[in-house]
XYZ file of C-alpha atoms in Angstrom:
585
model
C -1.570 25.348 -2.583
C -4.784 25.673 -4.607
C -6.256 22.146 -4.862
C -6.770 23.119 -8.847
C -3.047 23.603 -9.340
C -2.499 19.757 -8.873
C 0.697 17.777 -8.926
C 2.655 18.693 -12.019
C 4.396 15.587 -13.520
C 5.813 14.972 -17.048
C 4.151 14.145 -20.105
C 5.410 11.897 -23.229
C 7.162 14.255 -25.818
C 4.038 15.156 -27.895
C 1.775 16.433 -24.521
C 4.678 18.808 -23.514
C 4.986 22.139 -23.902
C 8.295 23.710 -23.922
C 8.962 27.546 -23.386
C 11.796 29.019 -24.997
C 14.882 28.344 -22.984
C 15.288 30.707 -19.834
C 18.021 33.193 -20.208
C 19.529 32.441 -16.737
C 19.536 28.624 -16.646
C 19.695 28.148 -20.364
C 16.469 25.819 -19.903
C 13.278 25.488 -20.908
C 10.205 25.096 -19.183
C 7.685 21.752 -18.413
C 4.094 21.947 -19.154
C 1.952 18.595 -18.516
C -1.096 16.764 -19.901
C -4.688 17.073 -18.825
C -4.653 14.121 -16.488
C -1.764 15.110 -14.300
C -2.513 19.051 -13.687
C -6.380 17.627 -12.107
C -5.590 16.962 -8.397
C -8.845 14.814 -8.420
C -7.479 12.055 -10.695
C -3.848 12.574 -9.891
C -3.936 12.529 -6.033
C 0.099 13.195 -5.075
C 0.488 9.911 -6.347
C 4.446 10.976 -6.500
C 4.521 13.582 -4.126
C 4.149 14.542 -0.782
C 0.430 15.059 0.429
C -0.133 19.033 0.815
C -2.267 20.991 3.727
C -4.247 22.170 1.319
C -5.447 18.643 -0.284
C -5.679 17.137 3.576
C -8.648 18.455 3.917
C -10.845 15.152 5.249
C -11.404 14.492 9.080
C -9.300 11.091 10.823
C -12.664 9.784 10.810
C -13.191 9.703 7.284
C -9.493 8.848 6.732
C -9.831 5.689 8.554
C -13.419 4.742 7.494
C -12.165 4.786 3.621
C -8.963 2.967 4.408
C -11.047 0.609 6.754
C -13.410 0.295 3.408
C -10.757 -1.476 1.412
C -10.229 -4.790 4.303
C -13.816 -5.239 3.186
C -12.432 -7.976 0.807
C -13.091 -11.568 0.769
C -10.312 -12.986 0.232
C -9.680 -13.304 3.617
C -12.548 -15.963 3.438
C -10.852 -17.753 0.859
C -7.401 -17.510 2.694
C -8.841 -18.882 5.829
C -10.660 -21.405 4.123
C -8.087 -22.997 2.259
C -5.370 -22.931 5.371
C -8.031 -24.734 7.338
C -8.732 -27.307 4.559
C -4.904 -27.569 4.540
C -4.203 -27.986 7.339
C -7.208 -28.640 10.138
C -8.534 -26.394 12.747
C -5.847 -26.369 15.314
C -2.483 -25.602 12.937
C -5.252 -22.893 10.868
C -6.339 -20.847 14.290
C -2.148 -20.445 15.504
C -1.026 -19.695 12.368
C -3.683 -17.321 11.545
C -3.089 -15.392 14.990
C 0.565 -15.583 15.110
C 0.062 -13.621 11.537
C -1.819 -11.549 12.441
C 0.399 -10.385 15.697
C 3.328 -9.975 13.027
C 1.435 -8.115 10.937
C -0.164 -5.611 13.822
C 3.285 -5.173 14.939
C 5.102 -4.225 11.790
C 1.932 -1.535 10.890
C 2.427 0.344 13.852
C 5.471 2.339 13.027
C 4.785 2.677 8.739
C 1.402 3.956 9.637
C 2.531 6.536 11.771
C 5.795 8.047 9.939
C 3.328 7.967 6.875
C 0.765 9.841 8.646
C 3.000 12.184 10.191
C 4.828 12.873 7.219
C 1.938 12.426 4.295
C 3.565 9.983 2.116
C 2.551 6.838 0.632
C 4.432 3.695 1.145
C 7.096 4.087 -1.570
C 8.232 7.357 -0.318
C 8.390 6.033 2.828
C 10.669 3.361 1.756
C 12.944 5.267 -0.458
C 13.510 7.363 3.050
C 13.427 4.199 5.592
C 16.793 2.798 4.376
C 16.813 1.585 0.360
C 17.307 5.004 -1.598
C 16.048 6.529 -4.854
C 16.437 3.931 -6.918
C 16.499 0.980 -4.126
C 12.936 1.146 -3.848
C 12.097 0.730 -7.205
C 12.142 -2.853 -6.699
C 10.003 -2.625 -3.797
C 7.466 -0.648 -6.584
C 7.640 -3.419 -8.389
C 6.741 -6.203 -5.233
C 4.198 -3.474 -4.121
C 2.622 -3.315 -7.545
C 2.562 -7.110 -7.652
C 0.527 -7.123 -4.156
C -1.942 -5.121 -5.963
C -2.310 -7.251 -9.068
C -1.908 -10.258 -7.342
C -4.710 -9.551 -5.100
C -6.861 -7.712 -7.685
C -7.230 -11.401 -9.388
C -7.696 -13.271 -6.480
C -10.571 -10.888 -5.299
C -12.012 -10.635 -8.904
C -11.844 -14.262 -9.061
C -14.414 -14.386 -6.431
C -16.092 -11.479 -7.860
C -16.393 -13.654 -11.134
C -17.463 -16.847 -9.360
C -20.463 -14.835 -7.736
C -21.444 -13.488 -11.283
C -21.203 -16.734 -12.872
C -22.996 -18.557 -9.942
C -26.028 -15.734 -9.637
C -26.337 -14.006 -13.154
C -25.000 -17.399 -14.937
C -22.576 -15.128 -16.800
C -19.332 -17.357 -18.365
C -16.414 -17.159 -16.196
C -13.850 -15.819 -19.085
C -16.855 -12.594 -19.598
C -17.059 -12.362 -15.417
C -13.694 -11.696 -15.030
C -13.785 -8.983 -17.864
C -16.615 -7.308 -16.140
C -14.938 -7.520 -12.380
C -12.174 -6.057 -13.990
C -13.527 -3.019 -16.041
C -16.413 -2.222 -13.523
C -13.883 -1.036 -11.018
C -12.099 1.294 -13.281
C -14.661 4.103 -13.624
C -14.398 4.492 -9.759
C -10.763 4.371 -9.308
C -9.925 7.192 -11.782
C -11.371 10.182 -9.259
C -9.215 8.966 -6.343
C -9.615 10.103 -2.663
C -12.356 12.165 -3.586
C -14.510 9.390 -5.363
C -13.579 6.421 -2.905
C -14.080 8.502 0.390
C -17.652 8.707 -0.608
C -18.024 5.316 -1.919
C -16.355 3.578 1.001
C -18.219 6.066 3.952
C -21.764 4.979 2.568
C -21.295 1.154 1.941
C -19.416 0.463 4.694
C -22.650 0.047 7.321
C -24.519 -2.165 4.846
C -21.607 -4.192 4.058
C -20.842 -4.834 8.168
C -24.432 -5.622 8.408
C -24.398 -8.515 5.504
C -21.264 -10.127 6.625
C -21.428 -11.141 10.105
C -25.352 -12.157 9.615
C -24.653 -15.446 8.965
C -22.598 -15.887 11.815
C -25.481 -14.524 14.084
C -28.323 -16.675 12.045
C -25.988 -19.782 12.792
C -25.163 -19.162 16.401
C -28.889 -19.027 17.051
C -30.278 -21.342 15.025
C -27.073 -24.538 15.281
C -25.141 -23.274 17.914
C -23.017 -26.634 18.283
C -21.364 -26.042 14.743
C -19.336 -23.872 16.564
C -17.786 -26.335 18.754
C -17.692 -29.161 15.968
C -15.671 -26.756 13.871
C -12.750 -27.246 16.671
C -12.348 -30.741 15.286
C -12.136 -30.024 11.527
C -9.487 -31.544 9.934
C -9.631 -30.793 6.127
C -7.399 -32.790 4.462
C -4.373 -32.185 6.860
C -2.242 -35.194 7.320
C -2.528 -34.972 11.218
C -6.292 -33.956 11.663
C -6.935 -31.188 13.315
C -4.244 -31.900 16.048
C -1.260 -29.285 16.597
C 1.747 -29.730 13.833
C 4.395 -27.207 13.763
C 4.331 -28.077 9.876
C 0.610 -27.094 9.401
C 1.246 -23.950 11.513
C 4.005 -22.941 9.429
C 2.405 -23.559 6.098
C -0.716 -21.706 6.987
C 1.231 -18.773 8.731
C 3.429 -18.530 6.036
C 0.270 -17.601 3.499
C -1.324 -15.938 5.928
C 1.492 -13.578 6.028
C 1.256 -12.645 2.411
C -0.936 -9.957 3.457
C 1.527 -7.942 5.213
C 1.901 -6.184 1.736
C -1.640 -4.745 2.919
C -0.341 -1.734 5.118
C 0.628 -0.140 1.547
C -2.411 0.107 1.152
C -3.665 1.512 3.940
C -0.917 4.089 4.791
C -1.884 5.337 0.648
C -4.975 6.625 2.466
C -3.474 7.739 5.655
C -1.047 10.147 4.198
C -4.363 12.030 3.738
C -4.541 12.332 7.557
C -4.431 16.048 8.777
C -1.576 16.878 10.483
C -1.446 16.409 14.436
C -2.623 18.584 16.992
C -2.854 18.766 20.757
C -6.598 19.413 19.894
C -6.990 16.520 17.711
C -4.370 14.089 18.976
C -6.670 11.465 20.719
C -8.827 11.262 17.224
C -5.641 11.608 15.224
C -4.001 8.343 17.007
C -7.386 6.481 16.826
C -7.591 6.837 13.129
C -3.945 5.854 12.355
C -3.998 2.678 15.089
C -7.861 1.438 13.825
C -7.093 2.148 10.064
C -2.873 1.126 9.627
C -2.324 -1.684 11.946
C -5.589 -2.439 13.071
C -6.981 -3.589 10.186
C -5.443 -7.275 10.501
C -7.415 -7.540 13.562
C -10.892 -7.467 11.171
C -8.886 -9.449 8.428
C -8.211 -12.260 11.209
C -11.648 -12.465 12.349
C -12.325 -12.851 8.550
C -10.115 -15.293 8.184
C -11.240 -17.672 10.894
C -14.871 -16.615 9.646
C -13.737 -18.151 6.386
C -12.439 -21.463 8.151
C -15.507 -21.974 10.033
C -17.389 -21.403 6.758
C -15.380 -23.718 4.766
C -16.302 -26.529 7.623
C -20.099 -25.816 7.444
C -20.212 -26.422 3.806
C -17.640 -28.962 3.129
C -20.168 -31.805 3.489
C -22.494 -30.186 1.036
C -19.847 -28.373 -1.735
C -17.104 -30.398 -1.086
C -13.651 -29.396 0.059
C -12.940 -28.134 -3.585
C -14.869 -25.628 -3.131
C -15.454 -24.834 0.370
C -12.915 -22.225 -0.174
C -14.765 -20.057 -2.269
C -16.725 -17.269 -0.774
C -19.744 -16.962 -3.057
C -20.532 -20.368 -1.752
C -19.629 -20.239 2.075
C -22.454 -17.136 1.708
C -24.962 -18.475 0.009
C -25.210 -21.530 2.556
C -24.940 -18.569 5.033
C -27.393 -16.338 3.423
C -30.172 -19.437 3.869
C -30.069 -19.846 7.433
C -32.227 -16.672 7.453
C -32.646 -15.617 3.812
C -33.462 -18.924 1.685
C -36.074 -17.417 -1.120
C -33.336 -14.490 -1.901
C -29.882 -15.894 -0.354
C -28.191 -16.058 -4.082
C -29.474 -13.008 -4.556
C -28.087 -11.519 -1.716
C -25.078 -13.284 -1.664
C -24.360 -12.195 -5.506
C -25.157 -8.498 -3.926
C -22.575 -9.079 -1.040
C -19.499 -10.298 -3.009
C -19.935 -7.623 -5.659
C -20.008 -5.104 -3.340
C -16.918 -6.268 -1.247
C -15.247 -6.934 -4.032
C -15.805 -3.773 -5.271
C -14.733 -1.957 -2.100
C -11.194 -3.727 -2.228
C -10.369 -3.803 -5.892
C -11.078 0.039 -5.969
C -8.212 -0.090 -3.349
C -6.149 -2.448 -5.516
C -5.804 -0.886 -8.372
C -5.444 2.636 -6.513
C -2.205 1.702 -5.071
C -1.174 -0.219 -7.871
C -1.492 3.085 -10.004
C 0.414 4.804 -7.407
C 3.060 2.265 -7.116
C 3.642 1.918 -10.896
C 3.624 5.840 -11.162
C 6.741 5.754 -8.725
C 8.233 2.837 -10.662
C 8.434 4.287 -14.282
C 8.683 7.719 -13.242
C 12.664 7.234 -11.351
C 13.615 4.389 -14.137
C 12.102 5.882 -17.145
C 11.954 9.493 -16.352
C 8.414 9.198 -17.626
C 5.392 9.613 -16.085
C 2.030 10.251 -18.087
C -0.437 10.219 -15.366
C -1.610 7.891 -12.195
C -4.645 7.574 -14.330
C -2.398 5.558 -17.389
C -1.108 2.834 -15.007
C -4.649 1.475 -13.678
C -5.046 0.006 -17.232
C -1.547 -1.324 -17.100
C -2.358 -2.803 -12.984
C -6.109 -4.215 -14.405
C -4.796 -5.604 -17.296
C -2.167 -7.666 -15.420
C -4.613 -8.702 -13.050
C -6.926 -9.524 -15.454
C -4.496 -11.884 -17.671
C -4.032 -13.704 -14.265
C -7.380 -14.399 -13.853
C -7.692 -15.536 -16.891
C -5.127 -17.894 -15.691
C -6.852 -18.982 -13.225
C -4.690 -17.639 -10.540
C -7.222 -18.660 -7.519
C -7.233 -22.238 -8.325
C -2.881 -22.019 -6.787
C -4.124 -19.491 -3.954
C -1.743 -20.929 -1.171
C 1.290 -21.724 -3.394
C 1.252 -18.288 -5.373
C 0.368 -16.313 -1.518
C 3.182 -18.552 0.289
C 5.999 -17.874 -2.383
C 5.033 -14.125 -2.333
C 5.113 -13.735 0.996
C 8.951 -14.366 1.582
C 9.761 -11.052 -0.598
C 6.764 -9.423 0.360
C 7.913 -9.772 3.899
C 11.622 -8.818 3.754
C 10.613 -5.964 2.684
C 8.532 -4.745 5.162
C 11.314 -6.410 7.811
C 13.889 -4.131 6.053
C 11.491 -0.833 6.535
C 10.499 -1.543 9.797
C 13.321 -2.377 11.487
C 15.087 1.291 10.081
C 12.088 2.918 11.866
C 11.884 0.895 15.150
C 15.644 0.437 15.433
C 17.960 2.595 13.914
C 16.516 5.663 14.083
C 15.796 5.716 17.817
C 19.202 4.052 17.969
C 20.170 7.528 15.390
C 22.200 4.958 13.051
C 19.758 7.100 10.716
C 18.065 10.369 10.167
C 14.924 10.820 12.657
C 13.120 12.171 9.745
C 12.299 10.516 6.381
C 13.940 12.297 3.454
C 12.050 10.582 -0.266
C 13.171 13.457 -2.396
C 15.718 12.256 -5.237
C 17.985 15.951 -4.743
C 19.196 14.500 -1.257
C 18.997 10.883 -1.601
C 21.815 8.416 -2.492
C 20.567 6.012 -5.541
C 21.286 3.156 -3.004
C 20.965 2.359 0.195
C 22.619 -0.875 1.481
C 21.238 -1.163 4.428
C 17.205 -1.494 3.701
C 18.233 -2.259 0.444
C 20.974 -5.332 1.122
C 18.965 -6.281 3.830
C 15.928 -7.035 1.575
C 17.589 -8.870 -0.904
C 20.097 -11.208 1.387
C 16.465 -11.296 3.711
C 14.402 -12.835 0.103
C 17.471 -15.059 -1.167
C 17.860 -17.271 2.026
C 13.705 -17.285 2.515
C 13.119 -18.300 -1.278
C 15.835 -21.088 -0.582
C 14.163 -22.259 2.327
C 10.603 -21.841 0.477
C 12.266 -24.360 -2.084
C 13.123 -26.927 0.556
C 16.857 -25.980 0.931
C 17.152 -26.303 4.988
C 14.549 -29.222 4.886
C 10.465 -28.986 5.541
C 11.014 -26.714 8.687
C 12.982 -24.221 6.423
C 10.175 -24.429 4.076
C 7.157 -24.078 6.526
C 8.740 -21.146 8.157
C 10.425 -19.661 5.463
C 8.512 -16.190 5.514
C 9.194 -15.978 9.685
C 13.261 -16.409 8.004
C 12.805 -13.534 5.558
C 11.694 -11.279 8.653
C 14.552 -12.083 11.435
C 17.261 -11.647 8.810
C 16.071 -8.465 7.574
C 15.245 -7.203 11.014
C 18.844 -8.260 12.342
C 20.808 -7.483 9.228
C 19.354 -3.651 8.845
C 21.008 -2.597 12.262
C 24.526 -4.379 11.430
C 24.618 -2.644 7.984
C 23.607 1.072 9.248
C 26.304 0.479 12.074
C 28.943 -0.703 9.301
C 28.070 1.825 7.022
C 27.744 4.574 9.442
C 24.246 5.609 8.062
C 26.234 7.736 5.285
C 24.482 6.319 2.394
C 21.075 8.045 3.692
C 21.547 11.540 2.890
C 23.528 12.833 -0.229
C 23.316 16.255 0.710
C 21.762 18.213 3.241
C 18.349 20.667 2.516
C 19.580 24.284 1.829
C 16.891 25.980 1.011
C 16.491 29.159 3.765
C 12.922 28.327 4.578
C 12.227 25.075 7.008
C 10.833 22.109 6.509
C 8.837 22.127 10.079
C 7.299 25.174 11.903
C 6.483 24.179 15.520
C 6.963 20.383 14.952
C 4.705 20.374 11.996
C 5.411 20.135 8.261
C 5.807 24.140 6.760
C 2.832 25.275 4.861
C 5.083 27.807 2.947
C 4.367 27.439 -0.714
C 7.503 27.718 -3.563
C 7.456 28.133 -6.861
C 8.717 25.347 -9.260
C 11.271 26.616 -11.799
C 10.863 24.143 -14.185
C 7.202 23.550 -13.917
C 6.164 27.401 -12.616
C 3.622 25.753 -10.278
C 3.561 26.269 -6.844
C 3.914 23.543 -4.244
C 4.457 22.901 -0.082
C 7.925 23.569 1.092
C 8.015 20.101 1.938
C 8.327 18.709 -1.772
C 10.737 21.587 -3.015
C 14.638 21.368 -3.385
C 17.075 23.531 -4.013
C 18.398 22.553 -7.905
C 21.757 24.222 -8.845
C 21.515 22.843 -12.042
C 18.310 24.961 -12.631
C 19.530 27.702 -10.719
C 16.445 27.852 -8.824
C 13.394 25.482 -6.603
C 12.323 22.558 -7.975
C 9.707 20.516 -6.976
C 9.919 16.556 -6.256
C 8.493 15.370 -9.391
C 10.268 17.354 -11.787
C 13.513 16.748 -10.239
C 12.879 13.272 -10.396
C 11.807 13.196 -14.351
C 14.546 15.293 -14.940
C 17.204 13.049 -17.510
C 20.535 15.592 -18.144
C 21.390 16.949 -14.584
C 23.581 13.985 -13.885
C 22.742 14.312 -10.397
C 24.893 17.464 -10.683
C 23.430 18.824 -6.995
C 24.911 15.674 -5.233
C 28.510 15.847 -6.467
C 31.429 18.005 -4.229
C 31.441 20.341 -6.017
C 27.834 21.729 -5.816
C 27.264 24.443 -2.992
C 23.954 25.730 -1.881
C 21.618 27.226 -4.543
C 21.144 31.036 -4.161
C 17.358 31.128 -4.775
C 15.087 34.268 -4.574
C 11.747 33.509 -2.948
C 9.708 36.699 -3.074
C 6.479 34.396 -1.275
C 8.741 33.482 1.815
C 10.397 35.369 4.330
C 14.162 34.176 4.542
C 14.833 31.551 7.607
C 18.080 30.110 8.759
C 18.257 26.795 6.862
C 16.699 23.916 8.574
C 18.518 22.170 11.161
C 18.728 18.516 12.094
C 16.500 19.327 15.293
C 14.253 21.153 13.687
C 13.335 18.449 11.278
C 13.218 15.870 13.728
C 9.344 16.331 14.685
């Protein structure tokens, strides 16, 4: 598809268009805004990733989605579990995180890669449904806000600290300066994230190197930190549970990843080997960075908590500027000002990407409404920017440990669908996300989540005593993991496919998604096979968006009655419908 023919999606009454109603079908046609027909600022963000727009290399895939761990908050999140609970509790908790979080990134990154959607098309086909996975929209976009204050936060504390700007105007500026960026997309942040990536490497471990050679022994002294744990910094499967348990908050973070590696190109035997680099180093892998960070943060918080104080060993601009002097003392606030703007910048560009995405899939299946990606980064900033206002970093752990018991039932829920039942087939080997073949709900991601989050949040709230509590999040995960399996066995995987794909042209050619393009009948633009459905209530294609801002079909193609549509395509050569086998890889 020509990249200037962009994702078609609809528009509020006065930005629409409509043709005089088609003869045949007795409808009318959709035209769209501005914003959503420009494929730079609209980016698929409802849609399945074309051919045509997966144009980068897996290098430059990974290195942008690599670009957006470049956030400290990891620092801050380190920091504050070591304070909380001492060295030994902080380092176990951190890894055993981090090994959760590795393993649960493996299979989203690669059915997202393989099949070029983002993480709430992935979920709508991994078990929940069309309109299951609105909720999980709405805990996605809530990663992205949530995180978008706490990384601001520190944005704003390195403004106020180096510039001596007030902290109410800081946050205003660490909120607006990321929008100008964030508008263009793929195209704008590849760029952005490929140069400053090598300078931003270089500025965070120096510190670390400048220490080592200059005090080598805080290294080892940092093994007896104890913060103000109640048992030092001896072993307490208490302290490990707490700090695990906010740790695991950022699990939410594959989202984010797997929104830039649906822009992988497809694989090859040619480019397999570079193709499974990109999706390991830039899905999963990225916790593997964010732990170092996080034990980078710890140590920092120790090597300044004699001379900030505890309170606010934590913060980032802080642990660098004490970093920053070991080498750098005439320009270390300076520098360090430099540094946290720039990482800052680098995630929150990230943020309030997938938060536009992820709001774009929420009011476009409950609202049938969707003005643009562009619309809903104002909405995700401004949210983000009332909670720091709020002062949302001063309850980091308490606001990151209650989040992560939904946060992580959810990703239980779509993990164990891929891992378990569909090499198990108690579901389809593919991953359907159009609305035309998917049941609203889904009880077995869906139920899972939910019965997953109640018991956690009950435990969170001391329900099944300070154990419970500590390890509520590691709850939320076994129950959703356990319960997915039981419910696709009692429910015989029926709810995952309302009706099968009739269209006579496949969905793969040789194992790989069709490059066929279809014409749209409502919209008259022309898209991949891969986000077209047959629409017998149009009497004709229809692509993925349009069917799902569509208000008066009444799901008409999913009832008994419905048989196949009888479509011309005059661009295709007629194929025997796609078969189960043939859509399996």
């Amino acid at each position: 598809m020509d990249s200037d023919v962009s994702i078609a999606a609809a528009a509020t009454p006065e930005q629409i268009s409509e043709n005089p109603p088609d003869t045949v079908s007795g409808t009318t046609s959709r035209r769209y805004n501005r914003w959503t027909q420009n494929s730079t600022l609209e980016d698929y963000s409802l849609r399945y990733a074309p051919k045509s727009f997966r144009r980068w290399t897996p290098y430059v895939v990974a290195t942008t989605a690599l670009g957006g761990i470049a956030y400290l908050a990891d620092f801050a999140i380190g920091g504050s579990i070591a304070i909380s609970n001492g060295f030994t509790n902080a380092l176990i908790a951190i890894l055993a995180a981090a090994v959760v979080i590795f393993a649960t990134g493996i299979p989203i990154s690669y059915y997202s890669a393989k099949y070029s959607i983002d993480m709430d098309l992935l979920t709508r086909g991994a078990g929940f449904g069309y309109l299951g996975s609105t909720l999980t929209s709405v805990i996605y976009a809530s990663f992205t806000f949530i995180f978008f204050a706490l990384e601001g936060s520190i944005m704003a504390q390195a403004l106020q600290l180096g510039l001596h700007i007030p902290l109410p105007v800081a946050y205003l500026i660490a909120s607006l300066a990321i929008i100008p960026l964030v508008i263009y997309g793929m195209t704008a942040l590849s760029k952005m994230q490929v140069w400053t990536q090598p300078i931003w490497l270089v500025l965070m471990v120096a510190p670390f190197i400048s220490i080592a050679i200059q005090d080598p022994h805080k290294f080892s002294r940092f093994t007896h930190f104890a913060g103000n744990s109640p048992t030092g910094s001896a072993f307490s499967m208490l302290g490990v549970g707490a700090g695990a348990g906010v740790a695991l908050s950022l699990i939410a973070q594959i989202g984010e990843q797997v929104d830039y590696l649906r822009f992988m190109p497809d694989k090859t035997p040619e480019n397999s080997r570079k193709w499974w680099a990109a999706v390991l180093s830039a899905g999963p892998g990225w916790v593997i960075l964010g732990a170092f960070k996080q034990l980078g943060g710890a140590f920092l918080a120790f090597y300044i908590a004699d001379s900030v104080g505890l309170v606010k060993a934590d913060q980032p601009i802080q642990q660098y500027l004490a970093g920053f002097r070991t080498f750098a003392a005439p320009v270390a606030l300076g520098l360090a000002t430099f540094f946290v703007v720039l990482s800052q910048i680098k995630i929150n560009t990230t943020n309030a990407y997938s938060g536009s995405l992820s709001w774009s899939n929420f009011f476009s299946r409950l609202l049938h409404w969707h003005p643009g990606r562009v619309v809903w980064i104002f909405l995700n900033v401004g949210v983000a920017l009332a909670l720091m206002e709020g002062g949302v970093f001063g309850f980091l752990n308490t606001v990151l440990g209650f989040y992560s018991n939904v946060a992580i039932a959810w990703i239980g829920a779509v993990v164990a669908d891929l891992m378990i039942n569909k090499p198990l087939k108690l579901s389809p080997s593919y991953i359907e996300f159009k609305r035309a073949h998917l049941y609203n709900f889904n009880p077995v991601g869906f139920g899972s989540m939910l019965v997953a989050s109640a018991v956690s949040i009950l435990a969170y709230f001391n329900a099944f005593g300070p154990y419970g509590k500590a390890f509520s999040p590691f709850i939320a995960l076994g129950i959703a993991m356990v319960l997915s399996p039981v419910l696709a066995v009692a429910t015989k995987g029926r709810y995952y496919i309302a009706r099968t794909d009739d269209l006579p042209e496949p969905l793969f050619v040789d194992g790989l998604p069709s490059a066929a393009t279809l014409t749209c009948t409502v919209c008259q633009e022309v898209f991949e096979r891969p986000d077209i459905a047959g629409c017998p209530f149009h009497s004709g294609t229809i692509c993925s968006l349009c069917c799902s801002l569509e208000k008066n079909c009444h799901d008409q193609c999913k009832s008994r009655s419905a048989g196949p549509v009888d479509v011309a395509m005059p661009t295709v050569s007629a194929r025997s419908a796609p078969t189960q086998d043939e859509q399996k890889d």
